[in-house]
Tab-separated table of C-alpha atoms in Angstrom:
chain	number	residue	atom	x	y	z
B	1	MET	CA	-8.605	-14.746	0.513
B	2	ILE	CA	-11.949	-15.748	-1.419
B	3	ASN	CA	-10.734	-17.723	-4.683
B	4	THR	CA	-13.071	-17.404	-6.951
B	5	ASN	CA	-12.825	-14.963	-10.261
B	6	ILE	CA	-15.879	-13.972	-8.708
B	7	PHE	CA	-14.510	-12.460	-5.456
B	8	ASN	CA	-10.501	-11.190	-7.809
B	9	HIS	CA	-11.898	-7.643	-8.091
B	10	ILE	CA	-12.461	-8.029	-3.622
B	11	ASN	CA	-9.318	-9.560	-3.784
B	12	MET	CA	-7.423	-6.935	-5.225
B	13	LEU	CA	-9.021	-4.448	-3.066
B	14	LYS	CA	-7.741	-6.360	-0.225
B	15	THR	CA	-4.121	-6.448	-1.299
B	16	THR	CA	-3.862	-3.410	-2.063
B	17	ALA	CA	-5.537	-2.371	1.301
B	18	ASP	CA	-2.749	-4.669	3.498
B	19	ALA	CA	-0.361	-2.492	1.222
B	20	SER	CA	-1.401	0.635	1.947
B	21	TRP	CA	-1.813	-0.222	6.209
B	22	ARG	CA	2.202	-1.160	5.847
B	23	ARG	CA	3.531	1.751	4.163
B	24	ASN	CA	0.630	3.433	6.542
B	25	GLU	CA	3.016	1.720	9.279
B	26	VAL	CA	6.419	2.482	7.394
B	27	LEU	CA	5.778	6.472	7.051
B	28	ALA	CA	4.825	6.790	11.094
B	29	ASN	CA	8.201	4.857	11.988
B	30	ASN	CA	10.271	7.063	9.943
B	31	ILE	CA	8.479	9.823	11.656
B	32	ALA	CA	9.669	8.497	14.875
B	33	ASN	CA	12.970	7.803	13.456
B	34	ASN	CA	13.303	11.362	12.240
B	35	THR	CA	15.984	12.281	14.922
B	36	THR	CA	18.086	9.145	15.227
B	37	PRO	CA	21.680	9.548	13.787
B	38	GLY	CA	22.347	7.521	10.400
B	39	TYR	CA	18.640	6.607	9.939
B	40	LYS	CA	17.555	6.224	6.130
B	41	ARG	CA	13.788	6.704	5.140
B	42	LYS	CA	12.077	3.943	4.232
B	43	ASP	CA	9.013	3.335	1.680
B	44	ILE	CA	6.754	0.821	0.144
B	45	ASN	CA	7.177	0.260	-3.632
B	46	PHE	CA	3.764	-1.490	-4.337
B	47	GLU	CA	1.726	0.323	-7.092
B	48	ASP	CA	3.896	-0.029	-9.134
B	49	GLN	CA	3.994	-4.422	-8.970
B	50	LEU	CA	0.002	-3.544	-9.282
B	51	LYS	CA	0.696	-1.956	-12.446
B	52	ARG	CA	2.419	-4.549	-13.692
B	53	GLU	CA	0.669	-6.929	-13.089
B	54	ILE	CA	-2.266	-5.395	-14.137
B	55	ASP	CA	-0.100	-4.520	-17.558
B	56	ARG	CA	1.179	-8.396	-17.651
B	57	ARG	CA	-2.328	-10.514	-17.148
B	58	GLY	CA	-5.263	-7.871	-16.785
B	59	ALA	CA	-7.294	-6.563	-14.189
B	60	ARG	CA	-9.744	-9.696	-14.041
B	61	ASN	CA	-6.353	-12.800	-14.247
B	62	LEU	CA	-4.548	-11.385	-10.849
B	63	ASP	CA	-1.935	-13.600	-9.422
B	64	LEU	CA	-2.221	-12.142	-6.075
B	65	SER	CA	0.303	-14.178	-5.594
B	66	ARG	CA	2.993	-12.114	-7.356
B	67	LEU	CA	2.612	-8.595	-5.265
B	68	ASN	CA	4.382	-8.657	-2.589
B	69	ALA	CA	4.318	-5.333	-0.053
B	70	ARG	CA	8.633	-4.809	0.155
B	71	VAL	CA	9.787	-2.263	1.923
B	72	TYR	CA	12.765	-0.574	1.043
B	73	THR	CA	15.402	1.874	1.745
B	74	ASP	CA	15.267	5.173	0.087
B	75	ASN	CA	17.522	7.093	-1.421
B	76	ALA	CA	20.343	5.090	1.418
B	77	ASN	CA	23.048	7.452	-0.034
B	78	PHE	CA	21.605	10.419	0.401
B	79	SER	CA	21.241	12.487	3.401
B	80	TYR	CA	21.291	16.755	3.971
B	81	ARG	CA	22.009	16.420	7.896
B	82	LEU	CA	25.033	15.692	9.742
B	83	ASP	CA	24.131	13.000	11.526
B	84	GLY	CA	22.832	10.910	8.100
B	85	ASN	CA	19.557	11.099	8.499
B	86	ASN	CA	17.232	11.392	4.772
B	87	VAL	CA	13.831	11.683	7.011
B	88	ASP	CA	12.150	15.335	6.284
B	89	VAL	CA	8.650	15.127	8.451
B	90	ASP	CA	6.689	17.272	6.539
B	91	ASN	CA	7.006	15.421	3.163
B	92	GLU	CA	6.934	11.638	5.243
B	93	GLY	CA	3.991	13.664	7.052
B	94	VAL	CA	2.242	14.687	3.911
B	95	LYS	CA	2.966	10.598	2.709
B	96	LEU	CA	1.115	9.895	5.083
B	97	ALA	CA	-1.923	11.544	5.092
B	98	ALA	CA	-1.620	10.677	1.407
B	99	ASN	CA	-1.677	7.541	2.223
B	100	GLN	CA	-4.424	7.143	4.385
B	101	LEU	CA	-6.723	8.316	1.950
B	102	LYS	CA	-5.789	6.337	-0.001
B	103	TYR	CA	-6.809	3.013	2.732
B	104	ASN	CA	-9.692	4.733	4.113
B	105	GLY	CA	-10.913	5.047	0.241
B	106	LEU	CA	-10.660	1.236	-0.688
B	107	ILE	CA	-12.059	0.500	3.015
B	108	GLU	CA	-14.852	2.114	2.030
B	109	ILE	CA	-15.437	0.650	-1.887
B	110	MET	CA	-14.726	-2.819	0.451
B	111	ASN	CA	-18.028	-1.533	2.162
B	112	ARG	CA	-19.529	-0.835	-0.999
B	113	LYS	CA	-18.910	-3.848	-2.681
B	114	TYR	CA	-20.184	-6.310	0.226
B	115	SER	CA	-22.869	-4.409	0.974
B	116	GLY	CA	-23.694	-4.978	-2.535
B	117	LEU	CA	-23.282	-8.751	-2.773
B	118	LYS	CA	-25.517	-8.501	0.848
B	119	SER	CA	-28.067	-7.458	-1.196
B	120	VAL	CA	-27.933	-9.659	-3.368
B	121	MET	CA	-28.216	-12.298	-0.991
B	122	GLN	CA	-31.203	-11.312	1.267
B	123	LYS	CA	-33.305	-11.395	-2.484
């Protein structure tokens, strides 16, 4: 990461994109374990952490080191199946598609930011 206030927004986008990429991996793992008896779905709670940090310090003064895309087990005590697995493939597919759109949007925004910086530096 670039350590200057000028790049705080880009650093936040990168951290968010990294968390989104990690969530894609977790959701894909849930789908892969759909038939594993006793498997409990996992997810990542990043957006809530980011919102709390923005509310606490403001978007310009984020301490990105405080943000950690932690994996947690969702509804560990719940299962609607006899084998103890709580993964719904259809639900996971929807979450994966939505998260992929978010990731693609973040990458597009970062590309535009870097293109703008490049344009300014060339002038």
